[in-house]
Coordinates of C-alpha atoms in Angstrom, one line a residue:
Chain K
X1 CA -6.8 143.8 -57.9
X2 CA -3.7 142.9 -59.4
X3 CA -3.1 144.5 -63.0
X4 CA -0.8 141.5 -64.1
X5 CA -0.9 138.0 -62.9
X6 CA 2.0 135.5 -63.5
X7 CA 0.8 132.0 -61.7
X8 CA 3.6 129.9 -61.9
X9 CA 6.3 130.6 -59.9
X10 CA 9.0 128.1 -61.4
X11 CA 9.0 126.6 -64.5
X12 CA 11.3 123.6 -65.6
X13 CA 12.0 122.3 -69.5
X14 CA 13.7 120.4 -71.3
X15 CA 16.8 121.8 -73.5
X16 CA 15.4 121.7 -77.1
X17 CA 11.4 121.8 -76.0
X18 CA 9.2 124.6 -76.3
X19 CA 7.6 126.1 -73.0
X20 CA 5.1 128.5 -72.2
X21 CA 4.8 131.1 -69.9
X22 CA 1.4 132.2 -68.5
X23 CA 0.3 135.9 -68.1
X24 CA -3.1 137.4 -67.4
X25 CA -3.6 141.3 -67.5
X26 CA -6.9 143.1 -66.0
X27 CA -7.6 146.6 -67.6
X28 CA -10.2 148.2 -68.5
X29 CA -8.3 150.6 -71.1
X30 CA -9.2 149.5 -74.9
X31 CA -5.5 151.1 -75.2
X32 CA -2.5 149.2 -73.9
X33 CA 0.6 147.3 -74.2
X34 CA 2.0 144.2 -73.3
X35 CA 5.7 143.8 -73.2
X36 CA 7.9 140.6 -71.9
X37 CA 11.2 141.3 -69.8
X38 CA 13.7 138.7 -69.1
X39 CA 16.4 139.4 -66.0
X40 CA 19.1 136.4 -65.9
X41 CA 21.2 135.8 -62.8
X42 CA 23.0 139.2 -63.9
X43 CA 20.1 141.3 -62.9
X44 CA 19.6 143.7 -66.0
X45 CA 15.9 143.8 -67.4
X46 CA 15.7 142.4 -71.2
X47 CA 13.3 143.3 -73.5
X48 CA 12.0 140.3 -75.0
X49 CA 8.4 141.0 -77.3
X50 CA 5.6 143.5 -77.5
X51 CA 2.0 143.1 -78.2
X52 CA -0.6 145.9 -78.6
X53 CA -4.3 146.1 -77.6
X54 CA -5.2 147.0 -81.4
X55 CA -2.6 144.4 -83.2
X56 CA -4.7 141.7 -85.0
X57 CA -1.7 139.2 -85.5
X58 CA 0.5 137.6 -82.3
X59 CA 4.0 139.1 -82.2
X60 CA 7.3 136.9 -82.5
X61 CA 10.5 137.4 -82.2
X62 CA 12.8 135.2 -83.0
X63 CA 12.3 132.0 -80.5
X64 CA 10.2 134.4 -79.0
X65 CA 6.5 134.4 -79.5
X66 CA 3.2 135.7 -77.9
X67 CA -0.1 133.8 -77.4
X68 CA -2.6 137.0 -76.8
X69 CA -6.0 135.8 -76.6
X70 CA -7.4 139.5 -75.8
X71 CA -11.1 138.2 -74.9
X72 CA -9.1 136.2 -71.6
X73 CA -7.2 138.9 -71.2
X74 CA -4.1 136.8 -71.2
X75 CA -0.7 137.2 -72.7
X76 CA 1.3 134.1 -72.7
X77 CA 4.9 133.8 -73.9
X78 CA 6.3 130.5 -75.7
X79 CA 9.5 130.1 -75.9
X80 CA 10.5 127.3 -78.8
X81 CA 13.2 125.4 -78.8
X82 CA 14.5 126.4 -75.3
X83 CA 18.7 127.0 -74.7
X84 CA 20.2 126.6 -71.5
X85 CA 20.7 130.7 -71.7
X86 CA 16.7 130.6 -71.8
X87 CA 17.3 129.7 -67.8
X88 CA 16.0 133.1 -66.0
X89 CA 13.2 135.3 -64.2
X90 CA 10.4 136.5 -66.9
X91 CA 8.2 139.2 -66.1
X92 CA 5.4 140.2 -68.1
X93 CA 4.1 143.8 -68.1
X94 CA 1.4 146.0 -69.1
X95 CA 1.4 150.0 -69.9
X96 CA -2.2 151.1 -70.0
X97 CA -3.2 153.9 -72.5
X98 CA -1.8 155.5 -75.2
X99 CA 0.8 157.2 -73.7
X100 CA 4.3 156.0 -73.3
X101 CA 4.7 158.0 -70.2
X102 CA 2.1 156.2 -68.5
X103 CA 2.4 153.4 -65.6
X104 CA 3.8 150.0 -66.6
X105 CA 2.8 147.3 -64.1
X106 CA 4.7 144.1 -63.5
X107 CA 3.6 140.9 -62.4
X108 CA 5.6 139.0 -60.0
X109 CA 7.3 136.9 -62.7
X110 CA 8.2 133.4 -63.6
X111 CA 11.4 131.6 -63.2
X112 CA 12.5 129.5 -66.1
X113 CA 15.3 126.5 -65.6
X114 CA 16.2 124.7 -68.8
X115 CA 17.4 121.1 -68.1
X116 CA 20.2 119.8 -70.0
Chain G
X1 CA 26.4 152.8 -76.1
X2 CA 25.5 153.6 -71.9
X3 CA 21.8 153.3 -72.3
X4 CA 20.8 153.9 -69.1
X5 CA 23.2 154.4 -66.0
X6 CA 22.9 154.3 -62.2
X7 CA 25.2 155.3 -59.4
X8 CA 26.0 153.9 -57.2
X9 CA 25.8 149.7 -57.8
X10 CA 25.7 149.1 -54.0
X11 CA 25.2 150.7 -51.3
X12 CA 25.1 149.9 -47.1
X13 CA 23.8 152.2 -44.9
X14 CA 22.5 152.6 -41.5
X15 CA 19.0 153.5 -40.6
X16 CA 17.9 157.5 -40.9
X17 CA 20.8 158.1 -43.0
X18 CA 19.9 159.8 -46.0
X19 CA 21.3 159.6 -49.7
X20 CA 20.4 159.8 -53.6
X21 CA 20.4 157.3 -55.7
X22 CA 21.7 159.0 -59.2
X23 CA 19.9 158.1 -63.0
X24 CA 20.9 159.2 -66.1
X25 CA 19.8 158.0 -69.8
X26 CA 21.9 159.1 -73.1
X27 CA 18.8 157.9 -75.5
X28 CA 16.7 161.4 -75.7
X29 CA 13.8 159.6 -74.0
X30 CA 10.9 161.8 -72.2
X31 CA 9.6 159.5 -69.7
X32 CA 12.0 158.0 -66.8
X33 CA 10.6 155.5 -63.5
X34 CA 12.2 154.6 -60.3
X35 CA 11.1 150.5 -59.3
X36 CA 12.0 148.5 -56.8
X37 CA 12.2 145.1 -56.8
X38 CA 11.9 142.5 -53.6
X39 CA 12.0 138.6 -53.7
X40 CA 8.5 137.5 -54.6
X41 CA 7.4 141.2 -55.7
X42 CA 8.3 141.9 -59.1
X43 CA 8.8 145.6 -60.3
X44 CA 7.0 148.0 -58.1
X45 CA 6.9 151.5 -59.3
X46 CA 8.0 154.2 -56.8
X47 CA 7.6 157.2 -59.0
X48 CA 7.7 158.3 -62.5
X49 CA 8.2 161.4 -65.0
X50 CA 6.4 161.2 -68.0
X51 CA 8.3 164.3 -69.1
X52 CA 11.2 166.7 -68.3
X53 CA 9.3 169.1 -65.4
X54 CA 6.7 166.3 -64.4
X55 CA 6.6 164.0 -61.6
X56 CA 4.1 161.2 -60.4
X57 CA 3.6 158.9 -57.5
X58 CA 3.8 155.1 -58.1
X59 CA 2.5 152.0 -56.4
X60 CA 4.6 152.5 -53.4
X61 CA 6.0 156.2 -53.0
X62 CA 6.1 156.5 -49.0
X63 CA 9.5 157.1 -48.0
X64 CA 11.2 158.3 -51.2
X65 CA 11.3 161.7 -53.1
X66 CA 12.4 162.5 -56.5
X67 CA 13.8 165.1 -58.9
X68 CA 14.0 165.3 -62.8
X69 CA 16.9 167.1 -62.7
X70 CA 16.8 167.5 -66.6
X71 CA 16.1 165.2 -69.6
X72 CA 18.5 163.1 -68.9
X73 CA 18.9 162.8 -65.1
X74 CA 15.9 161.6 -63.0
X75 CA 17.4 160.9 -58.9
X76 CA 15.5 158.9 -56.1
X77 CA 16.3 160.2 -52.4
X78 CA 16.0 158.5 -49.7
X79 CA 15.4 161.2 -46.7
X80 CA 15.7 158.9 -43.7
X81 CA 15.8 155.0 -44.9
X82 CA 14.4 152.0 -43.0
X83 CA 15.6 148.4 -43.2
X84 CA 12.3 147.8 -44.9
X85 CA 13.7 150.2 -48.2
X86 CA 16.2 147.1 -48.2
X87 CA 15.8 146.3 -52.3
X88 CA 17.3 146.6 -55.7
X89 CA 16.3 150.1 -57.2
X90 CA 16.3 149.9 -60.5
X91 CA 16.2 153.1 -63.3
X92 CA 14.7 152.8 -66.5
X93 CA 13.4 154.9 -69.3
X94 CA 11.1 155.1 -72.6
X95 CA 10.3 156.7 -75.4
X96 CA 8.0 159.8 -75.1
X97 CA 6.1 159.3 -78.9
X98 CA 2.2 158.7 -79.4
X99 CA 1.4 155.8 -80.2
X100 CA 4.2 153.7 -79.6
X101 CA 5.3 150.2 -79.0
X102 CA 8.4 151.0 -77.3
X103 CA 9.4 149.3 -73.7
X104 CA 11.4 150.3 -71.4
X105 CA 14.9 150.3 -71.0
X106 CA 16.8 149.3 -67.7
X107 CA 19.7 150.4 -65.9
X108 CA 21.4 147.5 -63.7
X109 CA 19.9 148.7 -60.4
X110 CA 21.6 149.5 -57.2
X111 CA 21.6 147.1 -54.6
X112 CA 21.4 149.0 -51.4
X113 CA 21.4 147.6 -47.6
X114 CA 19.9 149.5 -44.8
X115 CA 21.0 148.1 -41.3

């Protein structure tokens, strides 16, 4: 079974909207982490937001934010008021346990074009 | 700051050559991973070092070997590589603290060719 799922292949919005990303985990670790990456046409990985198993409030950052709805085990990032540097491949990711050193797993990610 | 660094950025070469792709991070982290990553895949782990002296297997560690050199330097080899090793290789590392919210951090991958 896949440990991250990302459904959407391609995602298009409108400069100025908000859009949201869809990411479901499967684990059955009560410890983890789930992180959002953003790779542009470049190719270099960006951190974008973290949200832990135990954290009680959704993280933001910035434009950034993160639905986590833990009992669907989903993860979804919105991104509000979308720039035309927002246009990109998103990858959403999960590190299971405690331990930094541990795994991360990827999903197959989401590409993002923002329309002028 | 370098962050993470790999050598080299491409890379052609011919089927059953061999080479080593080189890591290195300047951030004092503990834990280093190799990924590749193919059109349609995402990230898929080939191996991983939790810590200096420590080395696991990934999702997909046929083909490749690897050696933490030291802290700081974690190498992929490729010992006889196939057209289908054909990827980006990417580097990255993380903090080695309990618990912790820190992600990874990415070099910007080495595109290599195998004919």
């Amino acid at each position: 079974a896949q440990k991250i799922t990302q459904t959407q292949p391609g995602m298009f919005v409108q400069e100025k909207e908000a859009v949201t990303l869809d990411c479901t985990y499967d684990t059955s670790d009560p410890s983890y982490g789930l992180f959002w990456y953003k790779q542009p046409s470049s190719g270099e990985m960006i951190f974008l937001i973290y949200q832990g198993s135990y954290d009680q409030q959704n993280a933001t950052e910035g434009r950034y934010s993160l639905n986590f709805q833990k009992a669907r085990k989903s993860a979804n990032l919105v991104i509000s008021a979308s720039q035309l540097g927002d246009s990109a491949m998103y990858f959403c990711a999960m590190r299971e346990g405690f331990w930094t050193g541990n795994q991360f797993y990827f999903g197959t990610g989401t590409s993002l074009t923002v329309i002028p | 700051n370098a962050g993470v660094t790999q050598t080299p950025k491409f890379q052609v070469l011919k089927t059953g050559q061999s080479m080593t792709l080189q890591c290195a991070q300047d951030m004092n982290h503990n834990s280093m991973y190799w990924y590749r990553q193919d059109p349609g895949m995402g990230l898929r782990l080939i191996y991983y070092s939790a810590s200096e002296g420590t080395t696991d297997k990934g999702e997909v560690p046929n083909g490749y070997n690897v050696s933490r050199l030291n802290k700081r330097e974690f190498s992929l080899r490729l010992e006889s590589a196939a057209p289908s090793q054909t990827s980006v290789y990417f580097c990255a590392s993380s903090e080695g603290t309990v618990p912790s919210n820190q992600p990874q951090h990415f070099g910007d991958g080495t595109r290599l060719s195998i004919l």
